[in-house]
PDB file of C-alpha atoms in Angstrom:
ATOM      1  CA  UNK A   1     106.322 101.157 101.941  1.00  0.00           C
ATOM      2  CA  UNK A   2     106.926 104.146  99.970  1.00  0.00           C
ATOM      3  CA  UNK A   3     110.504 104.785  98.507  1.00  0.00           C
ATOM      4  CA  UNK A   4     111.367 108.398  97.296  1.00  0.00           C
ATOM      5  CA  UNK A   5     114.826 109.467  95.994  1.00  0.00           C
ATOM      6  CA  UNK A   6     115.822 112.281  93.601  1.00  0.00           C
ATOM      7  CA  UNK A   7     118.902 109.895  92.863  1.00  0.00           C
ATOM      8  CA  UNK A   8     117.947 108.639  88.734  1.00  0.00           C
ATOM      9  CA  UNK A   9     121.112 106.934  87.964  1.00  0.00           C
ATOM     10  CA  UNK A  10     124.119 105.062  88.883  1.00  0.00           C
ATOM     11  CA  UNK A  11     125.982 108.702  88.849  1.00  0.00           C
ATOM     12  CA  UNK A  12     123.769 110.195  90.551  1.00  0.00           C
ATOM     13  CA  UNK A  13     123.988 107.577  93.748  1.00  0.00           C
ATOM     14  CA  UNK A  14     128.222 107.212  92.857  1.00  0.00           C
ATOM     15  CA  UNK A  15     127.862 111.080  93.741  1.00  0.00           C
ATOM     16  CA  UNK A  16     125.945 111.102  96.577  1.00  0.00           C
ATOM     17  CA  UNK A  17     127.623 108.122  98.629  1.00  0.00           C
ATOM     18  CA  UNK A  18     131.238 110.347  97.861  1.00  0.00           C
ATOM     19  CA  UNK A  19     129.494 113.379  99.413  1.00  0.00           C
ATOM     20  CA  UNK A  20     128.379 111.298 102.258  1.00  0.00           C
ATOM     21  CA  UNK A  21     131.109 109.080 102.866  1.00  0.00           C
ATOM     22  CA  UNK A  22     133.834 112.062 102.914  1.00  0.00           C
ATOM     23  CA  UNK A  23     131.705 113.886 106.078  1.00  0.00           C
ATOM     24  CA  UNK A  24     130.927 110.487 108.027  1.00  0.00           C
ATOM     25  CA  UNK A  25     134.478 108.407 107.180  1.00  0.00           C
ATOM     26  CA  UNK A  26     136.194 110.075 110.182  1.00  0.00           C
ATOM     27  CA  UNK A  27     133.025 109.614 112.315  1.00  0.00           C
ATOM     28  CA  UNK A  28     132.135 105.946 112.703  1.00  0.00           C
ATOM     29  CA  UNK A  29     130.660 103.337 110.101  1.00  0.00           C
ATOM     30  CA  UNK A  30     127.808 101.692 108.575  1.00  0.00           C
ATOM     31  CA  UNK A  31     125.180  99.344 110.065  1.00  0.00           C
ATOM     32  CA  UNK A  32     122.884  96.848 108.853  1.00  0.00           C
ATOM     33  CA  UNK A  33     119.767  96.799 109.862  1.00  0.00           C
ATOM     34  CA  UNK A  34     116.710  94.092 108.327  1.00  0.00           C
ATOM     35  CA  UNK A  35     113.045  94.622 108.753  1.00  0.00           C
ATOM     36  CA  UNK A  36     109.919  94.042 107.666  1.00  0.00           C
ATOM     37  CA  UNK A  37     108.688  95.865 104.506  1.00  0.00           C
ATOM     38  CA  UNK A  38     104.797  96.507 105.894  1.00  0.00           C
ATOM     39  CA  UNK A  39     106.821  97.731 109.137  1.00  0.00           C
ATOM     40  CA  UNK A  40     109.088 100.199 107.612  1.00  0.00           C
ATOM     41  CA  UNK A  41     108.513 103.928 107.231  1.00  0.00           C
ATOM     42  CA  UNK A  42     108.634 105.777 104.342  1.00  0.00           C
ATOM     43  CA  UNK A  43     112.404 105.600 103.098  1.00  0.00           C
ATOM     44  CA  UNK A  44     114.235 108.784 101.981  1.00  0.00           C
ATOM     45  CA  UNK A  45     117.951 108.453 101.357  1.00  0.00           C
ATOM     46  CA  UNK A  46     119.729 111.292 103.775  1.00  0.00           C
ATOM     47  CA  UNK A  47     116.804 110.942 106.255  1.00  0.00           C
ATOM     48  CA  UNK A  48     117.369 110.590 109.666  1.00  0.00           C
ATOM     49  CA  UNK A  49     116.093 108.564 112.604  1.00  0.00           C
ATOM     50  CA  UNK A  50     116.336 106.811 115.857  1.00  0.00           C
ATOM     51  CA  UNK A  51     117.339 102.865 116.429  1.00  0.00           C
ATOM     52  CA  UNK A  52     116.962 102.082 119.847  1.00  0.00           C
ATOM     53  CA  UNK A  53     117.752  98.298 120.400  1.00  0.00           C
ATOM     54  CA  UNK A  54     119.090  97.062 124.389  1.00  0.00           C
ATOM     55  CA  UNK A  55     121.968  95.753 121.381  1.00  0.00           C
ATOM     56  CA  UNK A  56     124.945  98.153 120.741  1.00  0.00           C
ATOM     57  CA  UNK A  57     124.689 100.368 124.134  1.00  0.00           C
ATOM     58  CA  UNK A  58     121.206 101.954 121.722  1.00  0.00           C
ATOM     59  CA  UNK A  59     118.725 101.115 124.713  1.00  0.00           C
ATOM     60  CA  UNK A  60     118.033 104.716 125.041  1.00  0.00           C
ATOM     61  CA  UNK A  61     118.348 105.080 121.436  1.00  0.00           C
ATOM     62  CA  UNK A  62     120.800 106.488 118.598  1.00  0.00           C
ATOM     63  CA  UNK A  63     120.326 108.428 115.999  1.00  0.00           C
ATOM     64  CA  UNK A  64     121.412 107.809 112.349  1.00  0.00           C
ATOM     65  CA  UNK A  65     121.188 108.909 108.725  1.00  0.00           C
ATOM     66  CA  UNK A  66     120.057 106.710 105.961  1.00  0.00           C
ATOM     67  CA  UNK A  67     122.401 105.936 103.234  1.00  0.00           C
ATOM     68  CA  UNK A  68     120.755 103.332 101.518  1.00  0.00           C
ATOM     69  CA  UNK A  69     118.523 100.308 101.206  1.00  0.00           C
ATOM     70  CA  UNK A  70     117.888  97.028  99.595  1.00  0.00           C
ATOM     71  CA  UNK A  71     114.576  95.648  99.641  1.00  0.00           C
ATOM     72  CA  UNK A  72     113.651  91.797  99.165  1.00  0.00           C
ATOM     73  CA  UNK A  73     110.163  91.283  97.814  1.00  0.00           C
ATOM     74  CA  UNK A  74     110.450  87.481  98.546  1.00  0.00           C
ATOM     75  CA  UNK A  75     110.429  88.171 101.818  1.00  0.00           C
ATOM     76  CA  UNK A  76     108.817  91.187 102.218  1.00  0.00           C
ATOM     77  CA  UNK A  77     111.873  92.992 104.035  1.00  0.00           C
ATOM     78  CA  UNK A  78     114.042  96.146 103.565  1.00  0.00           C
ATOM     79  CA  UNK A  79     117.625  96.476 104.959  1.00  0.00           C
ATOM     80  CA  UNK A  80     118.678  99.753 105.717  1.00  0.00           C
ATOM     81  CA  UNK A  81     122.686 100.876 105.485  1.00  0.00           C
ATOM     82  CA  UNK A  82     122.278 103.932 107.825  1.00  0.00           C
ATOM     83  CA  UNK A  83     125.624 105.554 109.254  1.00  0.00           C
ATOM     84  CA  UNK A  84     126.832 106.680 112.776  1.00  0.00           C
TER      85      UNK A  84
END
């Protein structure tokens, strides 16, 4: 997994989530979504992407924007905070 940011510091994230969280507040919320770290693709913070799960009404698939992620190296998974 490769995980690329130009975010250095907590200021620099505390920045960023304000930016983000003041256009996509009105719009919907945040999900949670776990995975496999050798599964995941490379992770870029304001990315986008498609989840399509038969979950959620996603079965023909929804596209979000990647707000964050938290990765467990004990076992060897990432969990993504992406918005609606």
């Amino acid at each position: 997994m490769d995980a690329q940011s130009l975010l250095r510091s907590a200021a620099d994230v505390a920045t960023a989530f304000g930016r983000v969280f003041a256009i996509v507040k009105a719009n919907g919320g945040i999900w949670r979504v776990t995975c496999d770290i050798d599964g995941a693709p490379s992770l870029q913070i304001g990315s986008t992407g498609k989840l399509t799960t038969p979950r959620f009404g996603c079965s023909s698939g929804r596209h979000l924007v990647l707000a964050g992620y938290e990765i467990d190296d004990n076992n060897r998974q990432v969990t993504l905070r992406l918005y609606l």
